[in-house]
Short mmCIF file of C-alpha atoms in Angstrom, two decimals:
data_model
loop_
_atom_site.label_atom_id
_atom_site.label_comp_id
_atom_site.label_asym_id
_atom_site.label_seq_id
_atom_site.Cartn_x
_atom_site.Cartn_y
_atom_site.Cartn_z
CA UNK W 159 0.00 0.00 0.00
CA UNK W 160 1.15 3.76 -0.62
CA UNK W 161 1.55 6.25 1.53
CA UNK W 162 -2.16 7.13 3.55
CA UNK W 163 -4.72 10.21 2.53
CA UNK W 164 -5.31 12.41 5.37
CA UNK W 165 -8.88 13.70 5.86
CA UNK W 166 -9.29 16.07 8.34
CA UNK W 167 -13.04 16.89 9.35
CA UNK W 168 -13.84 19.75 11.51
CA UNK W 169 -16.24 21.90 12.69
CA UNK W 170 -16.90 25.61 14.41
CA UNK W 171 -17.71 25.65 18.13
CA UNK W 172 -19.22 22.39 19.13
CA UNK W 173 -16.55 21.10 22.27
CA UNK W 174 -17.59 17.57 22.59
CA UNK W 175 -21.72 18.28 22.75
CA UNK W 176 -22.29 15.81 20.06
CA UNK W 177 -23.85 12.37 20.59
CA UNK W 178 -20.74 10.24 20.19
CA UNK W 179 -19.95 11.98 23.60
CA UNK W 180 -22.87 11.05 25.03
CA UNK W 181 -25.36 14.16 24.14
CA UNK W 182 -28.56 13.79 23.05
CA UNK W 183 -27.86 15.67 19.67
CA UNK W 184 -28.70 14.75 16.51
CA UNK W 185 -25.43 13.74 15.02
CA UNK W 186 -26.06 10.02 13.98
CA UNK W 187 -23.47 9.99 10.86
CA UNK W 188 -20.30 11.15 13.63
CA UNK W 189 -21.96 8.83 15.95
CA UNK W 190 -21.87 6.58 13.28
CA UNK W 191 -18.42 7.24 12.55
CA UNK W 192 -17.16 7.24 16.25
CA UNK W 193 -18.01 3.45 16.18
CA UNK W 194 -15.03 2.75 13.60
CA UNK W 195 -12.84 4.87 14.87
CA UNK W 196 -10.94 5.06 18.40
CA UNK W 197 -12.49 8.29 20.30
CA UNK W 198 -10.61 10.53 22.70
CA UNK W 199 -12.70 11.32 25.85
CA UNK W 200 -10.22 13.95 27.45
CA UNK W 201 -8.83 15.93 24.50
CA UNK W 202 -8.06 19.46 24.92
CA UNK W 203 -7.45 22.45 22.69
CA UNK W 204 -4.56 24.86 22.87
CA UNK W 205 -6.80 27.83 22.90
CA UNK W 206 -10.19 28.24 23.47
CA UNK W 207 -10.62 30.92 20.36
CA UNK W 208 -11.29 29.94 17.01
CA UNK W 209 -7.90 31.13 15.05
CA UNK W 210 -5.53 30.52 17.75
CA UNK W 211 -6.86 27.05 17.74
CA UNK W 212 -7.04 25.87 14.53
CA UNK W 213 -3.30 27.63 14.34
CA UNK W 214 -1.79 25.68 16.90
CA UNK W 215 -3.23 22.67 15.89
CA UNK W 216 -2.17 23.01 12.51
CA UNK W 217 1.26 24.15 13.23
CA UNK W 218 2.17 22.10 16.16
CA UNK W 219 3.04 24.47 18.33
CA UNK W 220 1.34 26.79 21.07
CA UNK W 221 -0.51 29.25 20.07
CA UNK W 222 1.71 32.19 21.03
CA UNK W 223 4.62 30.69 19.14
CA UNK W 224 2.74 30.02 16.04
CA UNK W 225 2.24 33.67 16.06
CA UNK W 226 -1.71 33.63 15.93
CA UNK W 227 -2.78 35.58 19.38
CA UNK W 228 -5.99 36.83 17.78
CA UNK W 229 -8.75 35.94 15.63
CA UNK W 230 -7.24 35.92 11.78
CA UNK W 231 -10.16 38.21 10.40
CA UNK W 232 -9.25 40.83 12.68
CA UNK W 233 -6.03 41.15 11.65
CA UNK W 234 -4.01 38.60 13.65
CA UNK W 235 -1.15 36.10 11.40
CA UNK W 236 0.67 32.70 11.35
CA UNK W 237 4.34 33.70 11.89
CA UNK W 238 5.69 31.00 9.21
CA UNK W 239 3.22 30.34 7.08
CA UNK W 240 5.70 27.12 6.18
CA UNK W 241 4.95 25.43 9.49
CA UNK W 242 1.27 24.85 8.74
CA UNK W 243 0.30 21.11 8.22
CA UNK W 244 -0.41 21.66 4.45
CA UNK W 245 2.52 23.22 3.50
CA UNK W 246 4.38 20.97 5.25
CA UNK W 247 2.28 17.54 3.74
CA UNK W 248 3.02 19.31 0.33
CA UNK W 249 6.44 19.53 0.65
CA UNK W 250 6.48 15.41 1.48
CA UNK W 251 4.57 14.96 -1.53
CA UNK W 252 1.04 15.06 -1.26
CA UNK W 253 -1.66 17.33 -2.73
CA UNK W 254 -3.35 19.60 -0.32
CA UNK W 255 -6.94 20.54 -0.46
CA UNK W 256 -9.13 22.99 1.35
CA UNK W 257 -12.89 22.65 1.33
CA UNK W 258 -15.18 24.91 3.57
CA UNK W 259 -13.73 27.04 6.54
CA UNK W 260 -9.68 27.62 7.60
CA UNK W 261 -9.46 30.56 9.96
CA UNK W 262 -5.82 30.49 9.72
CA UNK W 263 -5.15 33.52 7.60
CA UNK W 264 -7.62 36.29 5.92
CA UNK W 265 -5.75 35.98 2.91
CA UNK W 266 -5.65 33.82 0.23
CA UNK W 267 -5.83 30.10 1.80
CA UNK W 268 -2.75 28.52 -0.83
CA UNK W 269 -0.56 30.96 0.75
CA UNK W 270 -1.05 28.56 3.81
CA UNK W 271 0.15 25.74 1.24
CA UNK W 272 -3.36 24.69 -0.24
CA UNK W 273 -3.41 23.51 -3.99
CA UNK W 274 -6.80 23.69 -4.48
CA UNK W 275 -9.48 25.37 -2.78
CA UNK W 276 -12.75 23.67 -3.36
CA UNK W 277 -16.85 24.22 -3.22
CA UNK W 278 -18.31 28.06 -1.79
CA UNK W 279 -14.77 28.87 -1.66
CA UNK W 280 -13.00 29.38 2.39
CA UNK W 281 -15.25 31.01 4.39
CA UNK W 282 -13.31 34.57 6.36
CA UNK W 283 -15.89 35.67 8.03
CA UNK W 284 -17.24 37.89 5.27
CA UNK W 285 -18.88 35.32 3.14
CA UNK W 286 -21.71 36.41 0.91
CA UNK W 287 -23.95 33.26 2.29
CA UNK W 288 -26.88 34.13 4.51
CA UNK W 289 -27.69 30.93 4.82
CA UNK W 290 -24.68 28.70 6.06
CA UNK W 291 -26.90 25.80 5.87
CA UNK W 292 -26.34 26.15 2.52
CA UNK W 293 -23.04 27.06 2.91
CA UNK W 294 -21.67 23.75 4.85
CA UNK W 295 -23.86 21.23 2.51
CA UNK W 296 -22.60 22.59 -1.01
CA UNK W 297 -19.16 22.26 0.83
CA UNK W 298 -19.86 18.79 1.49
CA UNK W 299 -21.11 17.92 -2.20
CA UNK W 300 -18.20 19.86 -3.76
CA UNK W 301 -15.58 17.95 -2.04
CA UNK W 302 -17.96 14.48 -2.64
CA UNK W 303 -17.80 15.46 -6.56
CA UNK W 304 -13.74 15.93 -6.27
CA UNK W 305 -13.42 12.56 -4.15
CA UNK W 306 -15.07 10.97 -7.02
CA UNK W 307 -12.61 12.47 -9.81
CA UNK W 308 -9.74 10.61 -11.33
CA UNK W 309 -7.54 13.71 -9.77
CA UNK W 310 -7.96 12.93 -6.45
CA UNK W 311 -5.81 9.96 -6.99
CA UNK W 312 -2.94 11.38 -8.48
CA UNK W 313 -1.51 11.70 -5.46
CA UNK W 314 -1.35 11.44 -1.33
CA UNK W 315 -4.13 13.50 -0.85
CA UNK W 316 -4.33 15.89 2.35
CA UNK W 317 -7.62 17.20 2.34
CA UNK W 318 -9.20 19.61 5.32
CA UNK W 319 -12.69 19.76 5.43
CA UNK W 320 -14.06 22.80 7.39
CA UNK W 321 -18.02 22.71 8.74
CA UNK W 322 -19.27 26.74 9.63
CA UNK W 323 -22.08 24.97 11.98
CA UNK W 324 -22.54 25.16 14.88
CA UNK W 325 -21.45 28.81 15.12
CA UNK W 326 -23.15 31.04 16.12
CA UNK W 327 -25.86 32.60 14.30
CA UNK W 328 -27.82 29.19 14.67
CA UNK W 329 -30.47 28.54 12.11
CA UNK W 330 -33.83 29.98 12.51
CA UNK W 331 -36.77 27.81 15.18
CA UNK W 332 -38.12 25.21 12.18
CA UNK W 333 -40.14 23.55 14.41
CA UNK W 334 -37.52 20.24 14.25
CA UNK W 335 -36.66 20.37 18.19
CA UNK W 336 -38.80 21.28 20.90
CA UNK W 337 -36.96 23.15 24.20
CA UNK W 338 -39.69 21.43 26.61
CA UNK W 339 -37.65 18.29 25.98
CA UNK W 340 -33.63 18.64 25.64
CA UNK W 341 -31.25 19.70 28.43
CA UNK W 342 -28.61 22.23 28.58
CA UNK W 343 -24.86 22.16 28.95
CA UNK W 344 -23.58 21.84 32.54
CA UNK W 345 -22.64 25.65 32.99
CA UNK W 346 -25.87 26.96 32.13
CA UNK W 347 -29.25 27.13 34.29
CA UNK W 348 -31.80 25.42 32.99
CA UNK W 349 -34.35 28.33 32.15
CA UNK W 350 -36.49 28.47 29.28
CA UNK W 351 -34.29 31.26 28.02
CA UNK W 352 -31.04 28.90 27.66
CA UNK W 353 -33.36 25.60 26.16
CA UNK W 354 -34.39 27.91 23.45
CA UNK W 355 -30.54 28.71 23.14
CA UNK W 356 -29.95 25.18 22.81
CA UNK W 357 -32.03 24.24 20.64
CA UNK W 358 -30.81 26.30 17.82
CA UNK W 359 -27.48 24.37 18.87
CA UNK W 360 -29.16 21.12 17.75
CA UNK W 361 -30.53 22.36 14.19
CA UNK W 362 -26.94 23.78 13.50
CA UNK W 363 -25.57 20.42 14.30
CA UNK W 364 -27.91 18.38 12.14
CA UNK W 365 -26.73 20.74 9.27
CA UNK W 366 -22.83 19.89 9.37
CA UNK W 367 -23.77 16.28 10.68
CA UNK W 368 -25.90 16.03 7.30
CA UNK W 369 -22.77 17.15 5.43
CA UNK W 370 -20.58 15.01 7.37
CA UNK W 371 -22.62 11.92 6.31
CA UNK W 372 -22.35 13.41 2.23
CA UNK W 373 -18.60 13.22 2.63
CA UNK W 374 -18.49 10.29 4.98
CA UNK W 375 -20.38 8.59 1.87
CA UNK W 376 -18.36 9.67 -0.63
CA UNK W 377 -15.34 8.50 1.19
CA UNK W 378 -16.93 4.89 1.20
CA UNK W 379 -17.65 4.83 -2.11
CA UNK W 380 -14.66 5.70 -3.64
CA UNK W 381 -12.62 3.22 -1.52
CA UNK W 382 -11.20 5.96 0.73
CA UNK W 383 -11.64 4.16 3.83
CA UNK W 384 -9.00 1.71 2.68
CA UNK W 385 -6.22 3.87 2.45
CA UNK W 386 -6.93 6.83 4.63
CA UNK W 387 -6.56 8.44 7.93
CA UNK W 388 -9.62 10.14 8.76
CA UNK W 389 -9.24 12.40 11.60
CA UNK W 390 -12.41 14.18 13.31
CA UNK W 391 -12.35 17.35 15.64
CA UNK W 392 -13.94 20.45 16.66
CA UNK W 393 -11.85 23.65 17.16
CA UNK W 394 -13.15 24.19 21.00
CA UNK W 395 -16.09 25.03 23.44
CA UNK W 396 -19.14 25.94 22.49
CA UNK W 397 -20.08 29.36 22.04
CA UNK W 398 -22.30 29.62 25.45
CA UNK W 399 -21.43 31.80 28.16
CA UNK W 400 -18.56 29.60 30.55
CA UNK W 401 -17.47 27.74 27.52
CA UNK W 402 -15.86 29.22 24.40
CA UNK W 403 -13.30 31.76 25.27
CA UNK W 404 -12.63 30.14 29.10
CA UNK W 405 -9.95 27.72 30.16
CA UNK W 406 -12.47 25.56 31.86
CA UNK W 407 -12.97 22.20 30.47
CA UNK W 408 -16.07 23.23 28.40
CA UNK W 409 -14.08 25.65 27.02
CA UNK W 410 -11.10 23.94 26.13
CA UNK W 411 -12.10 20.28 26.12
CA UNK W 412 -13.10 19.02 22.25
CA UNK W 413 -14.08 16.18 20.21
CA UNK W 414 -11.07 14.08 18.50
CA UNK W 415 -11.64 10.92 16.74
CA UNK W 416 -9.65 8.84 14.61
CA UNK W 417 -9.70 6.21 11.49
CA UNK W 418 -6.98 4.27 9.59
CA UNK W 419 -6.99 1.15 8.57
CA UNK W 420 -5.90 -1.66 11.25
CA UNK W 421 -6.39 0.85 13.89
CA UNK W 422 -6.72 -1.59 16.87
CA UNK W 423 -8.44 0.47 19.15
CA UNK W 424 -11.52 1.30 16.46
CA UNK W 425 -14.81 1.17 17.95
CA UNK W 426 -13.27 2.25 21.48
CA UNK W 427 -12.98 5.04 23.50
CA UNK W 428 -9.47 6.11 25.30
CA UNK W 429 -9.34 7.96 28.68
CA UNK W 430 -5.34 9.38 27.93
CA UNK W 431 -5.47 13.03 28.73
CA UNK W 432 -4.63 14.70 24.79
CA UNK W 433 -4.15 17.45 23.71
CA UNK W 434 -4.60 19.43 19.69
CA UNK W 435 -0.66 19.77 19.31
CA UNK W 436 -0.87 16.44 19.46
CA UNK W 437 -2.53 16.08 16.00
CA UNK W 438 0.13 17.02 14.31
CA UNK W 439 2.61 14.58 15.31
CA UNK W 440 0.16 11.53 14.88
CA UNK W 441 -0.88 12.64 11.51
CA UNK W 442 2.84 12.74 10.48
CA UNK W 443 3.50 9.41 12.16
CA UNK W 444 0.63 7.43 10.28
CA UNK W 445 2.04 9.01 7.08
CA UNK W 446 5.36 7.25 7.36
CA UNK W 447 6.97 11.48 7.58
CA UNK W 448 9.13 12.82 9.89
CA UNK W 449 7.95 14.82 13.00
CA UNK W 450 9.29 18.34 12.59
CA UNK W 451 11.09 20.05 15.43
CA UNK W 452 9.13 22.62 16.08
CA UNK W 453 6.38 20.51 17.04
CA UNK W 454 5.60 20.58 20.41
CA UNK W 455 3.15 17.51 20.97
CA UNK W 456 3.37 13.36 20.93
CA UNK W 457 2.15 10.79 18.52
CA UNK W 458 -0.71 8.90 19.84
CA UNK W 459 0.01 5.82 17.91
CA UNK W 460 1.72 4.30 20.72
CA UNK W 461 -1.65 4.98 22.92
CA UNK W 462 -4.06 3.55 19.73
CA UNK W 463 -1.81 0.85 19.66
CA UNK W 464 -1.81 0.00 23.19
CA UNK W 465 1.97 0.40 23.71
CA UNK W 466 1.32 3.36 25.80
CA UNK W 467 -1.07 4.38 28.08
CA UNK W 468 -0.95 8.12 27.93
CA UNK W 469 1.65 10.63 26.47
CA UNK W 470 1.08 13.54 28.27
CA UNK W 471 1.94 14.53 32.22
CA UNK W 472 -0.23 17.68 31.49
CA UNK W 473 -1.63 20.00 28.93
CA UNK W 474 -1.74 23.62 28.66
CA UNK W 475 -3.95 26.15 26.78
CA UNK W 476 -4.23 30.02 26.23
CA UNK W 477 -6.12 33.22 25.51
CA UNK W 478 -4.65 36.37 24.52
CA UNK W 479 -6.79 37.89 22.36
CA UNK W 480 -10.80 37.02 21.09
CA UNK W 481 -13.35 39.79 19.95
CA UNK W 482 -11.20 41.78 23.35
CA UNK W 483 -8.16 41.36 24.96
CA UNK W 484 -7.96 38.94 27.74
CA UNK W 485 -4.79 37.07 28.25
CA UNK W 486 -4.82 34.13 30.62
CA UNK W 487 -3.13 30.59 30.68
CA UNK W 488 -3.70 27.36 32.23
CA UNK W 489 -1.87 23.70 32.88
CA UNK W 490 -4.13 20.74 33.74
CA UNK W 491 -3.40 17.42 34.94
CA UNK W 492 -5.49 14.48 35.59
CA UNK W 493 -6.21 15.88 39.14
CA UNK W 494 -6.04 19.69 39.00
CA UNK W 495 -6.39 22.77 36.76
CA UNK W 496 -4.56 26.03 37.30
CA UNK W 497 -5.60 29.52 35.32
CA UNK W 498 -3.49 32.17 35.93
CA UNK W 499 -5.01 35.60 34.39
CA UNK W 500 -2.57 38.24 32.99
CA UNK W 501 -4.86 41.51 33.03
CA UNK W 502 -6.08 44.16 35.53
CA UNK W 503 -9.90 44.80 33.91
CA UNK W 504 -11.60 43.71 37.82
CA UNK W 505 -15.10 42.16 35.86
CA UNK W 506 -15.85 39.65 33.42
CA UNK W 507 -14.81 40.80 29.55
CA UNK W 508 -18.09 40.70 28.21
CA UNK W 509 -16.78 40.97 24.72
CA UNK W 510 -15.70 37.90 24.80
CA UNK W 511 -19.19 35.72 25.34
CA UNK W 512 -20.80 35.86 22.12
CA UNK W 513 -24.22 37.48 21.89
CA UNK W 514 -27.06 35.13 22.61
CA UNK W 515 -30.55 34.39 24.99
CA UNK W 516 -28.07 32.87 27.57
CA UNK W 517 -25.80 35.88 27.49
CA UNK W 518 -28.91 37.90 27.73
CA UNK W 519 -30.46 36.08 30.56
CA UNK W 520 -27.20 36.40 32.87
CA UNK W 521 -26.85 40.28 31.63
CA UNK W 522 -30.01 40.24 33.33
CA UNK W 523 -29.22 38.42 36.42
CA UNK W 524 -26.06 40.98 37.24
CA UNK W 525 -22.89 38.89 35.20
CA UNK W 526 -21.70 42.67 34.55
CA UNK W 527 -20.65 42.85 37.91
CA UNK W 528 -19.13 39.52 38.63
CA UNK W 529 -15.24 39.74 39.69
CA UNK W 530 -12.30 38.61 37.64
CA UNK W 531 -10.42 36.05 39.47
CA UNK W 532 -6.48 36.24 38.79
CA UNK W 533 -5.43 32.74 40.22
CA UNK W 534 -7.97 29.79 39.76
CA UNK W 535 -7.50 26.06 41.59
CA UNK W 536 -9.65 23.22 40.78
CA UNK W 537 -9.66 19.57 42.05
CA UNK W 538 -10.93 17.87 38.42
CA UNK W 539 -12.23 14.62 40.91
CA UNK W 540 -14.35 16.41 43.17
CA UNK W 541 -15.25 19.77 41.29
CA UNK W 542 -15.37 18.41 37.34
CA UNK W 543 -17.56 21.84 36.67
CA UNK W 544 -15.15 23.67 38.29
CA UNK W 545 -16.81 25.84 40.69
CA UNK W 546 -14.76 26.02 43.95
CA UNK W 547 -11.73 28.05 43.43
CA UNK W 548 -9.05 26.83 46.12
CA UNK W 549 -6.34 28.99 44.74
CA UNK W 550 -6.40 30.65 48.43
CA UNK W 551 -6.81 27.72 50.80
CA UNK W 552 -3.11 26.78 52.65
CA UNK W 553 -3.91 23.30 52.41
CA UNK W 554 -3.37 23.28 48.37
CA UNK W 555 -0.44 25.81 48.66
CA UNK W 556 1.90 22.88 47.66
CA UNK W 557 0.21 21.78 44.32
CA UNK W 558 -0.59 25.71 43.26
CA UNK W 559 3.14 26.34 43.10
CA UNK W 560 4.14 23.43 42.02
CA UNK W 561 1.37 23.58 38.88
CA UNK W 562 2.65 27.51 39.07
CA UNK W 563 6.55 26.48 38.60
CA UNK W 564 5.57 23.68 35.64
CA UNK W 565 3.18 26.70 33.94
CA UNK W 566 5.93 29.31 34.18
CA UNK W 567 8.32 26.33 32.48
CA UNK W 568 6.04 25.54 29.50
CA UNK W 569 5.83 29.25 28.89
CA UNK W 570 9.75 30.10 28.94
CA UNK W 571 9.97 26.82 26.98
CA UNK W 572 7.82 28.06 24.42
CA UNK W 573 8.69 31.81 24.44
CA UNK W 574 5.20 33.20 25.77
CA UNK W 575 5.76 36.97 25.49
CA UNK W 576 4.48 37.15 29.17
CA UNK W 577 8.56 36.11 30.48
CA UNK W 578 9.78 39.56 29.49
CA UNK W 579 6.26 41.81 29.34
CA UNK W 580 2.99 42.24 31.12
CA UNK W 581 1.31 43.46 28.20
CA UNK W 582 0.88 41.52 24.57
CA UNK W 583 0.34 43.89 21.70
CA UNK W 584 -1.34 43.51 19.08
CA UNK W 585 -0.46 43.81 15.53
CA UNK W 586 -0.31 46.99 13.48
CA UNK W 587 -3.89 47.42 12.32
CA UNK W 588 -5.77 44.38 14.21
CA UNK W 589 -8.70 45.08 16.16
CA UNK W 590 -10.18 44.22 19.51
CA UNK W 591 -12.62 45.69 21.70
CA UNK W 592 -12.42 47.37 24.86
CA UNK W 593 -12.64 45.59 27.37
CA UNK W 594 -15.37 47.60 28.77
CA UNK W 595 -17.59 46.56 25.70
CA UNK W 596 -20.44 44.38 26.21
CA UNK W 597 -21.23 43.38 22.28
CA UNK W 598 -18.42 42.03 19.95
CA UNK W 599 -20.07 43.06 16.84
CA UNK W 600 -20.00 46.79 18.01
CA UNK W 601 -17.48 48.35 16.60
CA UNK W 602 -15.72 49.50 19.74
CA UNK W 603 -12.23 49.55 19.51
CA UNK W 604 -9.51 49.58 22.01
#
């Protein structure tokens, strides 16, 4: 056999609420899926903000090092372009395909190393579709058409396949899922207010689930599944109030699923704490290609394969920058989680919780004046929602430095700009909001 296709499906905002991860949401092809494939409970982005993500991810390295501190549509870059997983696929051969979302660069997407740039064309936050719907489904068929073409088998193909749902807006009440009956994530209360906010979660993720089974299809047909490593992941929380944009686990903690032929662990879950930068290094290990240096996670083959049981002591993940600036950083273990926050404003950035009825309802219920907490403790075994900050108790005095001392490491290690400043700043001509802005689609600059 030659070398492996890569497929790499992902999608905007969804953490792990899809039903593979035990949700009641109607995503039946990735549940479908998820049943070949081994599935990663605990894996963890490196940034809880859509570019930064997707940029470590598909660099290897932290966010901060790749460059990307902000979102890419406000103005925020990749460092070395050459570092991104297409570029660096194309340069060991293989043709390199983009279909649907990157949020990597505004620019032109082959400057990130991309042959071919399929379907609606990428979507940067400016696309002319009003309804994404529509958007994520001719994606899907576009990229189905190509897998069927003589072309695609000219050579190792690297394809990334980027789903818009379920960002935010979600699609207009059809009448498909009643609120009376489904339950809300973990962070939320369970109000009318935040099951009609959830149910517009579930029609967005029937869309890119529908388009997941079109290419999913497609895949099968054309004997794909033979020779491929199909990789499955969401870029990081939901976008509810708690999740997206935080360092708690339903901010940073995401889907990540994975197919290849002889995979031994398909059709199981694994428990091994993971992390995104750890994509990198398994997708280049399947592929019979050297890990580049600059890659900063671990191959989980030896996990898959049952040679190891876990790779990783403990992860870490970052803000700097969303829709406003709020720079914090965090290490977690199996045990404990520690979030150390890097800026003065005293209340929650309110910029950075996207507009929606659950924002609403806790603008309503006084979230404007809750506190900003600089150093945050959580046991993971008795406080999973992390709720009972013990950052200030002398009994965990111990394990907060020592978490403290491994945090300050990673970040030397990886040249955070925090070792020689207390301020990051942005780029010439990026934008964020103040942090005393409540909306991030107000055009409120800092």
């Amino acid at each position: 056999m030659g070398r492996y296709n890569i497929i790499l499906i992902h999608t905007h905002d969804s953490g792990r609420l899809l039903s593979p991860y035990g949700y009641d949401i109607p995503t039946d092809n990735l549940k479908r899926f998820a049943a070949d494939s081994v599935l990663f409970r605990k894996c963890f982005c490196a940034a809880p903000t859509c570019s930064p993500s997707r940029s470590a991810m598909l660099t290897g390295c932290s966010a901060h090092e790749s460059g990307m501190i902000g979102l890419a549509h406000r103005g925020f870059s990749l460092a070395e372009t050459g570092r991104h997983l297409s570029s660096y696929l194309r340069g060991n051969g293989y043709r390199t395909v983009l279909c649907g979302i990157q949020h990597e660069t505004s620019g032109d997407a082959r400057l990130l190393g991309y042959d071919d740039v399929l379907g609606c064309g990428e979507f940067d936050m400016g696309s002319p579709y009003a309804d994404m719907t529509a958007f994520d489904l001719d994606n899907a068929k576009a990229l189905a058409a190509f897998l069927a073409s003589p072309a695609s088998r000219e050579k190792p193909l690297f394809v990334s396949m980027g789903f818009y749902n379920t960002h935010r807006v979600f699609p207009a009440d059809d009448g498909s899922v009643n609120p009376d009956y489904i339950s809300v994530p973990s962070p939320l209360p369970d109000t009318p207010e935040t099951r009609e906010d959830m149910a517009g979660y579930h029609r967005s993720a029937k869309i890119f689930d529908d388009g997941f089974g079109i290419v999913m299809e497609a895949l099968r047909n054309n004997g794909y599944l033979d020779d491929s490593v199909i990789v499955f992941t969401t870029d990081h929380g939901p976008a509810f109030p708690r999740m997206k944009c935080t360092l708690y686990d339903d901010g940073i903690g995401v889907a990540l699923m994975i197919h290849y032929p002889g995979n031994p662990a398909a059709g199981h879950a694994i428990d091994a704490m993971v992390s995104h930068l750890d994509v990198y290094p398994t997708i280049c290990d399947l592929a019979g290609i050297s890990i580049p240096e600059w890659a900063e996670g671990h191959s989980l083959v030896p996990v898959m394969e049952g040679k190891a049981s876990s790779v990783n002591e403990e992860i870490f993940a970052e803000v700097s920058y969303h829709a406003a600036y709020q720079p914090m950083r965090c290490i977690r273990t199996e045990r404990y989680k520690y979030i150390q926050h890097y800026y003065d404003f005293p209340r929650t950035v309110l910029a950075n919780i996207d507009e929606c009825q659950s924002k609403t309802l806790l603008l309503e219920h006084g979230v404007r004046e809750k506190a900003n907490i600089k150093e945050q403790l959580y046991d993971l075994i008795f406080d999973p929602h992390e709720q009972n900050n013990l950052a200030a108790l002398p009994e965990f005095g111990l394990i907060k430095e020592q978490l403290k001392s491994k945090l300050h490491e990673w970040m030397i290690r990886t040249f955070d700009p925090f070792i020689s400043s207390d301020y990051i700043p942005k780029p010439e001509g990026a934008k964020a909001n103040k942090q005393t802005c409540e909306d991030p689609g107000v055009e409120d600059w800092e």
